[in-house]
Coordinates of C-alpha atoms in Angstrom, one line a residue:
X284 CA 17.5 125.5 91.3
X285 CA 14.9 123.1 93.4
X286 CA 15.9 120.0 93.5
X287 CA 14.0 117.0 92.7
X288 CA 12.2 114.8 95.5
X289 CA 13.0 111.4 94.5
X290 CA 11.5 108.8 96.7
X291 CA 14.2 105.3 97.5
X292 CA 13.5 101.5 99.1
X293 CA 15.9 101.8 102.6
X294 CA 15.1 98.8 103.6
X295 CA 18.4 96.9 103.9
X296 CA 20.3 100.0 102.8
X297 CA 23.9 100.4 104.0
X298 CA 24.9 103.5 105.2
X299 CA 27.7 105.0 106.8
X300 CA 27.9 107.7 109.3
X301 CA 30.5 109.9 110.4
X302 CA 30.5 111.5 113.6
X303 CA 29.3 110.5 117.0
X304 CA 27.0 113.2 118.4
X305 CA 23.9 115.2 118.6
X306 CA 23.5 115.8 114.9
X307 CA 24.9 112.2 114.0
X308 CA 22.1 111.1 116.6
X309 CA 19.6 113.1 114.8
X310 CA 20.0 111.7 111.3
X311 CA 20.0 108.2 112.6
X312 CA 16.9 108.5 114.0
X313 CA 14.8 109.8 110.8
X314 CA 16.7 107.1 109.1
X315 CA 16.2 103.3 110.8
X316 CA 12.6 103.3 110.7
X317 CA 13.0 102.9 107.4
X318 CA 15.3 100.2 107.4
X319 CA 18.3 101.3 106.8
X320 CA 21.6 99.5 108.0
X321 CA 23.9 102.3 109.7
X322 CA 27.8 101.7 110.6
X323 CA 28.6 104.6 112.8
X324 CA 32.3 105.7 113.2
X325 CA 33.7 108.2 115.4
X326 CA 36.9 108.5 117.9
X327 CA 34.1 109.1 120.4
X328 CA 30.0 108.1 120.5
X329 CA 27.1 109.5 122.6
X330 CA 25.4 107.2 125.0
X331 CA 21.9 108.3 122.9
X332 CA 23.3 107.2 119.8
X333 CA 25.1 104.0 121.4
X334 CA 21.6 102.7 122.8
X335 CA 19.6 103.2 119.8
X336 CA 18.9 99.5 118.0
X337 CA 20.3 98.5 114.4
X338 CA 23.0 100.3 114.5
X339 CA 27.1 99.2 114.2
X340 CA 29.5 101.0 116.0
X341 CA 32.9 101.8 115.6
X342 CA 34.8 103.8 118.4
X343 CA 37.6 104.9 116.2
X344 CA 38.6 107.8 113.4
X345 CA 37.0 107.6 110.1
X346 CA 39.7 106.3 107.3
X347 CA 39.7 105.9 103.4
X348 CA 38.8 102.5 103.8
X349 CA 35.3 102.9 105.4
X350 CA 34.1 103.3 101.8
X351 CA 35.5 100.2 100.6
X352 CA 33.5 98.5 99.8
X353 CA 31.0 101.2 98.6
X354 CA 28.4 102.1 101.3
X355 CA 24.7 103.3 99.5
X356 CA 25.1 106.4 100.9
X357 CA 27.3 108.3 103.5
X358 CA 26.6 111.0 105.9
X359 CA 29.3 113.2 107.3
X360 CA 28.3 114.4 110.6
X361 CA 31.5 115.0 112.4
X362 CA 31.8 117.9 114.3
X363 CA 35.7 118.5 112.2
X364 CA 34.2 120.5 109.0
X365 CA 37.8 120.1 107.1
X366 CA 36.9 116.2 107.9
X367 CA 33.5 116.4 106.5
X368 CA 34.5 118.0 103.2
X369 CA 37.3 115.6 102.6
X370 CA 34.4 112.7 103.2
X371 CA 32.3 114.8 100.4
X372 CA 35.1 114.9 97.8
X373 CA 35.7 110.9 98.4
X374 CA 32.3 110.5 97.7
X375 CA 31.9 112.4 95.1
X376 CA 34.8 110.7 93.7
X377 CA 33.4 107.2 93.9
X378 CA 30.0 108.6 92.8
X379 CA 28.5 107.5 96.2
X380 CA 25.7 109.6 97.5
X381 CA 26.9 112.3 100.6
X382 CA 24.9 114.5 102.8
X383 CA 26.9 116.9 104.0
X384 CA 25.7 118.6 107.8
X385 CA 25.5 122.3 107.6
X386 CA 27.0 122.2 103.7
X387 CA 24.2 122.6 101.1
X388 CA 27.1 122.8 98.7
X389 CA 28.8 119.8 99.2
X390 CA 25.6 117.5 99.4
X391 CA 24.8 114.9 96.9
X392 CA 21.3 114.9 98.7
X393 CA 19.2 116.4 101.2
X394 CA 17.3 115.6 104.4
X395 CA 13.9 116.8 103.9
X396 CA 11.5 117.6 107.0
X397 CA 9.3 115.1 107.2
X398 CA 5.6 114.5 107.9
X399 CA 4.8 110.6 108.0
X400 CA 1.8 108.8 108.7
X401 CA 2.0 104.5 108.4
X402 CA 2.0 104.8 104.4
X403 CA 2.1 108.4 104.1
X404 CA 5.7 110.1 103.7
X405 CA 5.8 114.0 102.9
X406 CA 9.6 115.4 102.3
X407 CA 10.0 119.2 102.3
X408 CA 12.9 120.8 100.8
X409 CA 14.2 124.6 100.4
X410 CA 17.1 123.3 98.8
X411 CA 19.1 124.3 101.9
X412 CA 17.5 128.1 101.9
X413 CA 16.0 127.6 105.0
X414 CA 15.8 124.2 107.5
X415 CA 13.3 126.5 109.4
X416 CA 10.9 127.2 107.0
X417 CA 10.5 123.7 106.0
X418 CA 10.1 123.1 109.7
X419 CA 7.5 125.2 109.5
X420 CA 5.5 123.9 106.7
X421 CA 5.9 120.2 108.0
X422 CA 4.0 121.4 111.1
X423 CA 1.2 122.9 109.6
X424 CA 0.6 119.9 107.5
X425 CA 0.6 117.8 110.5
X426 CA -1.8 120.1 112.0
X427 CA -4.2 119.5 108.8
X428 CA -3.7 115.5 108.9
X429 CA -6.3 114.0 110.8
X430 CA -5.3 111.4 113.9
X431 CA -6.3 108.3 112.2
X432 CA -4.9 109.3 108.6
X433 CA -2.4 106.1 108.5
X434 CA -5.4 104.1 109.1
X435 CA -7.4 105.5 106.6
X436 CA -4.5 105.2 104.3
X437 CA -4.7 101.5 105.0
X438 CA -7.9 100.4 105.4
X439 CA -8.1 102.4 101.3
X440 CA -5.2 99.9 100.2
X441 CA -7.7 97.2 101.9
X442 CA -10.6 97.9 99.9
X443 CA -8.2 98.9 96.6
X444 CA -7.3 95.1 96.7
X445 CA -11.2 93.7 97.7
X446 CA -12.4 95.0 94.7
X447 CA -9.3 93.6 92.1
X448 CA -10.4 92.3 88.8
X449 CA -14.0 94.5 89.4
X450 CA -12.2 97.1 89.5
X451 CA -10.3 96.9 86.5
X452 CA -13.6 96.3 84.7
X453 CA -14.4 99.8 85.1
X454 CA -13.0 102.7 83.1
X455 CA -10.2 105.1 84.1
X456 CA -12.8 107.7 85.1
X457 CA -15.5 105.1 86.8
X458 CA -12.1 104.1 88.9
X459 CA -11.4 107.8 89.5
X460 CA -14.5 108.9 90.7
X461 CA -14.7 105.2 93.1
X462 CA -11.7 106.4 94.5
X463 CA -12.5 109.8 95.6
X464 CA -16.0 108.5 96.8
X465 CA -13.9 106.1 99.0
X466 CA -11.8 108.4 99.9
X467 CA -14.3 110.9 100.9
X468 CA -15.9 108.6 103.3
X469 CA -12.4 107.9 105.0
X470 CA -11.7 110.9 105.8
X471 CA -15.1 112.2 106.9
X472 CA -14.9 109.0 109.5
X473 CA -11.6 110.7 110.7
X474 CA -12.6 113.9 112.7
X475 CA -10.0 116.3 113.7
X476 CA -9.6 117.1 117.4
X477 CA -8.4 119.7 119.8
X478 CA -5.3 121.9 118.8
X479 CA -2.5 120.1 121.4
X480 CA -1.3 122.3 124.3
X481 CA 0.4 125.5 123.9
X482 CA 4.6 125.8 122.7
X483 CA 6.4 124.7 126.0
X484 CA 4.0 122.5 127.2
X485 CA 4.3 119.4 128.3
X486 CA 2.0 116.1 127.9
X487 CA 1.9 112.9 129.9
X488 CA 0.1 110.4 128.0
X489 CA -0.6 106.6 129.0
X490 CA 0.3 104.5 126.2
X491 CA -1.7 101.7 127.4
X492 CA -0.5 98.0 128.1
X493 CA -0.9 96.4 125.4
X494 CA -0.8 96.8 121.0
X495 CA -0.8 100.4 119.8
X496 CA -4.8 101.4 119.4
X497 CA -4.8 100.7 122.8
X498 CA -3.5 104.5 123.4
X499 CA -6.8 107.0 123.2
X500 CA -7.4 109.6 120.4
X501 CA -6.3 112.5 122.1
X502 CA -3.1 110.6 123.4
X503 CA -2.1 109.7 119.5
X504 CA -2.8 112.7 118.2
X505 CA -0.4 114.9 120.7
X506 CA 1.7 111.9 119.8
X507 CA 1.7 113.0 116.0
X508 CA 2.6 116.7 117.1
X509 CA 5.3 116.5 119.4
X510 CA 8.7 117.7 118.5
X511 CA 10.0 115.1 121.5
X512 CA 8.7 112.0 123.0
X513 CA 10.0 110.5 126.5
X514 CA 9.3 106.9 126.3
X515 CA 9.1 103.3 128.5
X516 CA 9.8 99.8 128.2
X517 CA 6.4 98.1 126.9
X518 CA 5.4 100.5 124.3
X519 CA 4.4 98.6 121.3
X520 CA 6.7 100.2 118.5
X521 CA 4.3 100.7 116.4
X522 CA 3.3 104.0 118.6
X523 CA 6.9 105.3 117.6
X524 CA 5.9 105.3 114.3
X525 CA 3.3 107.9 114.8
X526 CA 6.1 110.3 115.9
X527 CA 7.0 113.1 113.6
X528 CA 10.3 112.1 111.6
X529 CA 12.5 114.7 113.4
X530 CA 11.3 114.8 116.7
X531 CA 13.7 113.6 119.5
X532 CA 13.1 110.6 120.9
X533 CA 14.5 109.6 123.7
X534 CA 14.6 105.9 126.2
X535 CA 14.1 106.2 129.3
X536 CA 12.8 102.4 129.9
X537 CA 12.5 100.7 133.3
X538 CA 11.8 97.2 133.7
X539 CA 12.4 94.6 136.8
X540 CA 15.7 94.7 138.3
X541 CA 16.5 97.6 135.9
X542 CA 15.9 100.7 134.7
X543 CA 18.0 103.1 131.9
X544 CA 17.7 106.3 133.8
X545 CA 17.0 107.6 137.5
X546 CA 13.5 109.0 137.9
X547 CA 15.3 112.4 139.1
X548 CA 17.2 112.5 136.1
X549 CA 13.4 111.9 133.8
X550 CA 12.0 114.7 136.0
X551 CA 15.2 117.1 134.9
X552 CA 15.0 115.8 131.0
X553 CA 11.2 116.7 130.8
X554 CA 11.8 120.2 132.6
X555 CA 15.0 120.9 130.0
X556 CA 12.7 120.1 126.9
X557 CA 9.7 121.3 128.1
X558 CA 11.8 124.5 128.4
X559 CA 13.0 124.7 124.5
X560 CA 9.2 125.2 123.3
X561 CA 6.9 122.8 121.1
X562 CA 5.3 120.1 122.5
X563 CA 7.1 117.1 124.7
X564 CA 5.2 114.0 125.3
X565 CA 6.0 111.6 128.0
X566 CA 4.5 107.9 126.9
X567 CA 3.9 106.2 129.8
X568 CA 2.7 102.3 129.7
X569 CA 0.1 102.2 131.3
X570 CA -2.0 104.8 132.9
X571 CA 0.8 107.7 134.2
X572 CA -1.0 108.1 137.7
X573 CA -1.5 104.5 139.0
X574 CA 2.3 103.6 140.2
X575 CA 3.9 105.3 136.6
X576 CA 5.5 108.0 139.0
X577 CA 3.4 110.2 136.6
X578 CA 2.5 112.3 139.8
X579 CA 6.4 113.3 140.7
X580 CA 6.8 114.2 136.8
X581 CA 3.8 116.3 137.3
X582 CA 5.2 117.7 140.6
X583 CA 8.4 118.8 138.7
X584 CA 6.9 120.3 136.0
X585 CA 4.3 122.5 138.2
X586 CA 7.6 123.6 140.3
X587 CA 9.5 124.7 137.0
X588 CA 5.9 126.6 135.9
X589 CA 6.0 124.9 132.8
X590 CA 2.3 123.9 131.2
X591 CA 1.3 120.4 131.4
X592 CA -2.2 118.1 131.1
X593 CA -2.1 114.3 131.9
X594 CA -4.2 111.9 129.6
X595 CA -5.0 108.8 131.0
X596 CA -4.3 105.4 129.7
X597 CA -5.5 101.6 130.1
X598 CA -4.2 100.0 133.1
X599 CA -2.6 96.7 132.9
X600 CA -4.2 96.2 136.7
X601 CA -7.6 96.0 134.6
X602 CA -6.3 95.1 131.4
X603 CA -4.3 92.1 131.5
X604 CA -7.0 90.4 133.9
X605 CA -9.6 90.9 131.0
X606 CA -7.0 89.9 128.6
X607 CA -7.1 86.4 130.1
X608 CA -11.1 86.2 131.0
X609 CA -10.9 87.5 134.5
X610 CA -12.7 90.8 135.3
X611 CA -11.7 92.3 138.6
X612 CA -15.4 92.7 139.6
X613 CA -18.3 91.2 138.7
X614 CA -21.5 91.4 140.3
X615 CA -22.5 88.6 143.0
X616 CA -18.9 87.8 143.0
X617 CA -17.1 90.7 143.4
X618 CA -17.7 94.6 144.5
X619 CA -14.8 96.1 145.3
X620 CA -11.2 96.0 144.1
X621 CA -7.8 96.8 145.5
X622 CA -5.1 97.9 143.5
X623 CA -1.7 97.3 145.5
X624 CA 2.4 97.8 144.2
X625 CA 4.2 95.0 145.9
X626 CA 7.6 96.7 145.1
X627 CA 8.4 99.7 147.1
X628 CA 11.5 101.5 147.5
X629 CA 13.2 100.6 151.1
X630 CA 10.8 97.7 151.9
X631 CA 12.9 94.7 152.1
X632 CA 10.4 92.9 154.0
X633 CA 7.1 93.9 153.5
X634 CA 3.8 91.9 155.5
X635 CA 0.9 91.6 153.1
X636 CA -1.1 90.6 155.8
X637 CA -3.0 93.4 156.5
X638 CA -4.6 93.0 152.5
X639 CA -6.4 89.9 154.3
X640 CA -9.2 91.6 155.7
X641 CA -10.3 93.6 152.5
X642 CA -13.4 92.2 150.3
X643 CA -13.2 92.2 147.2
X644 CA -10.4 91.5 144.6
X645 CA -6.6 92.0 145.5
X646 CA -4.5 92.8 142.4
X647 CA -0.9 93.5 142.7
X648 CA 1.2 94.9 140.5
X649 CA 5.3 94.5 140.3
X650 CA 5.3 91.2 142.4
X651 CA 5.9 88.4 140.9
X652 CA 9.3 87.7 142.3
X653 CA 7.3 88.3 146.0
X654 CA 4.9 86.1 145.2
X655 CA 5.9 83.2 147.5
X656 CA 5.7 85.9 150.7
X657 CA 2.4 87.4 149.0
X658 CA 0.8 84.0 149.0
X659 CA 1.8 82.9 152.8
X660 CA 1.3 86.7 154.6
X661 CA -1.9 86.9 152.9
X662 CA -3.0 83.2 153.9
X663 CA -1.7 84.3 157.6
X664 CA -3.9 87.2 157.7
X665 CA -6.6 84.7 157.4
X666 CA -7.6 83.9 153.9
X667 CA -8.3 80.2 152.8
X668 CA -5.7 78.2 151.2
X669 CA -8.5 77.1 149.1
X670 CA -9.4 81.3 147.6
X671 CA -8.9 81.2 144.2
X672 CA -5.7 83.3 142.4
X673 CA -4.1 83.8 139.2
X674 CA -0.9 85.1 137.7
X675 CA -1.3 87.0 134.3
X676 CA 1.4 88.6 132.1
X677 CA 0.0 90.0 129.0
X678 CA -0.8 93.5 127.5
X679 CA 3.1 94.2 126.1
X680 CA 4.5 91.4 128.3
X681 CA 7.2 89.7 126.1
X682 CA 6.4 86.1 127.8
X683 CA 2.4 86.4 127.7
X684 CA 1.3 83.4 130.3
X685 CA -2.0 82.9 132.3
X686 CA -2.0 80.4 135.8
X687 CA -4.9 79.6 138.0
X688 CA -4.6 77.9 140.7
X689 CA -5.4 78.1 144.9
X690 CA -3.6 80.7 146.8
X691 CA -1.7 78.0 148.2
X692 CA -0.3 76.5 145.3
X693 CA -0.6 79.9 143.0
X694 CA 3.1 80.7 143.9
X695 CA 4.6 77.1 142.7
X696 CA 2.2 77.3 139.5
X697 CA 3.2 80.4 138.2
X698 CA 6.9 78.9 138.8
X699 CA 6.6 75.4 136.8
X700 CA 4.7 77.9 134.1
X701 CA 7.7 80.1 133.6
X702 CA 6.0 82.8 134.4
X703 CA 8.1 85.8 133.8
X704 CA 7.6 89.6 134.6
X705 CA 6.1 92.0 134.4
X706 CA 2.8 90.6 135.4
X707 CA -0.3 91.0 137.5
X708 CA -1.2 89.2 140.2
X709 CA -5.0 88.6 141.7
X710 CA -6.2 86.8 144.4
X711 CA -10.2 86.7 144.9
X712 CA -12.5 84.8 143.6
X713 CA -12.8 86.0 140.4
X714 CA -9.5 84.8 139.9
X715 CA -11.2 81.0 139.1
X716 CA -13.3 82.8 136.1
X717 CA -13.0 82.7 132.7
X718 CA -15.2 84.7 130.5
X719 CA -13.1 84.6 127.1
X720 CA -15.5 83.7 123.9
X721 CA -15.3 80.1 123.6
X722 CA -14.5 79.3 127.2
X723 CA -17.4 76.8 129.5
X724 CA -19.9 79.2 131.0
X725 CA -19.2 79.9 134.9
X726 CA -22.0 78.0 136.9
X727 CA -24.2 80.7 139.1
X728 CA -23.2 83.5 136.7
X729 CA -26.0 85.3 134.3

């Protein structure tokens, strides 16, 4: 018999989960974006399910006790099936809700494939027939959904509530037929693109630097067909979200002073997925080809003669300037502009002199802790002390600032400002403007 698709409030949820592996990583990953509070307890825990957020762990056996006080629900995951089974029967016994992996029979519910979009949330069942075939289904109704669907979704709950007591003036089939006109007009507004690349392929798509519809169309909507997504430190969340419910996803962030995983060890993780077929998309802050190593991830995936395409993305070296009023040329002011890492592998002591002689704009990226030596090799070279510079973190920044000052004081200003990384760095002198609405008109400019 099919089983019936009730639909529940997670949010604040407690649920317990036994086991500490793949599959255990797997269910908690289609469950916390929706809330849910997950202890996890198991002798021993992956390091994917020990970095995820939300979650409590306990490094130890599961005992009778775990389900006092009644969690909302359990899952047994543990890869000891005369464990799971005894886990079933104690929750069946205390009427609390089980799922049971690889053991239709001993569920008290089911997880369904999923196909979400913002609002939108699809489950598909076979009542434990076949995972793959509901696999399959979920992916051809992705395919139908068009990219901005949780948009249209929401901006149809925006006019639902605009029209309020109006509405209810109107009868049940006046309503009705407002709806579908509405929702007619969505939809046509939300044209389908371009099937993503073939299975097996691989996309490297820049994110952008700053909140989620910063990422272009065709970036999103690979995003909404992957079955895995490689991601970095300044995403805005709200990207994940656009992820199908049971794709993979996996950290790989990098931030100053730090990063989660070797770039040799990315390289190897995209090859191995790329190689399991479906789509695999690398989100990249940023654009992937200006200093986002997206080249050497393009280099490793051309060696292992796996498919790949590379979609750009906005560039915090233009970005974040505009963000603050500052655009990195502008004419009379302005015609060139040199985008430069201050952070290279092996360089202990690099000389910025040699940036000196260019015209234009200087912007460097991944310096502010140089910023001191940046400021005195560049005045050195033979700039004025006087040549206007800023410091700007923004885009995804979690401390967004904006400092102005000469390039001889730039270094101490961004200091007393608390300026803290990531953030871009310009010296030129379109670093003095400030062209945000409301700001005083530059003198000289048209």
């Amino acid at each position: 018999m099919a089983w019936f698709p009730f639909f529940i409030q997670l949010e604040g949820a407690r649920g317990l989960l036994v086991g500490g592996g793949r599959v255990a990583c797997r269910k908690a990953e289609k469950l916390l974006p929706f809330g849910a509070r997950l202890t996890v307890v198991a002798p021993e825990i992956c390091a994917e399910l020990a970095g995820m957020a939300g979650l409590t762990l306990c490094r130890r056996p599961f005992a009778d006790s775990d389900l006092d006080p009644a969690p909302d629900f359990v899952i047994a995951a543990a890869g000891d099936r005369a464990l799971n089974r005894r886990i079933a029967a104690l929750c069946k016994a205390r009427r609390i809700l089980v799922n049971v992996v690889d053991d239709p029979a001993g569920c008290g519910f089911y997880f369904p494939a999923l196909v979400q979009r913002g609002r939108l949330t699809v489950g598909i069942s076979t009542g434990g027939a076949s995972p793959t075939a509901a696999a399959w289904l979920r992916r051809r109704l992705e395919a139908e959904l068009p990219p901005g669907f949780a948009r249209v979704l929401d901006r149809l709950a925006a006019r639902r509530a605009a029209r309020g007591e109006a509405a209810a003036a109107l009868s049940e089939p006046e309503r009705a037929e407002q709806a579908r006109r509405d929702f007619a007009a969505e939809m046509a507004a939300a044209a389908p693109l371009p099937a993503p690349p073939a299975a097996g392929a691989v996309a490297l798509v820049g994110a952008g630097c700053g909140t989620a519809e910063w990422i272009t169309v065709r970036g999103l909507r690979l995003l909404q067909q992957c079955r895995a997504v490689v991601y970095d430190d300044l995403i805005d969340p709200a990207l994940l979200d656009q992820v199908p419910a049971d794709a993979r996803r996996v950290y790989v962030g990098k931030r100053s002073g730090r990063q989660a995983m070797p770039q040799a060890e990315i390289n190897d993780l995209l090859v191995r997925l790329g190689r399991r077929g479906g789509l695999v998309v690398r989100l990249k802050g940023g654009d992937p080809y200006l200093f986002g190593r997206g080249g050497e991830e393009a280099l490793a995936l051309q060696r292992a003669g796996l498919a790949y395409e590379v979609v750009p993305g906005v560039s915090s070296a233009l970005a974040v300037p505009g963000q603050a009023g500052i655009p990195v040329t502008q004419r009379g002011v302005s015609r060139a502009v040199h985008i430069i890492t201050a952070h290279s592998a092996g360089d202990a002591s690099p000389d910025y002199r040699r940036y000196a002689a260019l015209e234009g704009t200087l912007v460097f990226l991944m310096g502010l802790q140089r910023l001191p030596r940046i400021a005195a090799d560049l005045i050195a070279g033979g700039l004025p002390v006087s040549t206007p510079a800023a410091v700007v973190s923004g885009g995804n920044a979690p401390c967004p600032a904006a400092v102005r000052a000469p390039l001889a004081d730039i270094a101490e200003a961004a200091r007393n400002a608390g300026v803290q990384p990531p953030a871009v760095i310009l010296v030129g002198e379109v670093a003095a403007l400030d062209l945000r609405p409301g700001a005083p008109l530059p003198d000289g400019l048209l």
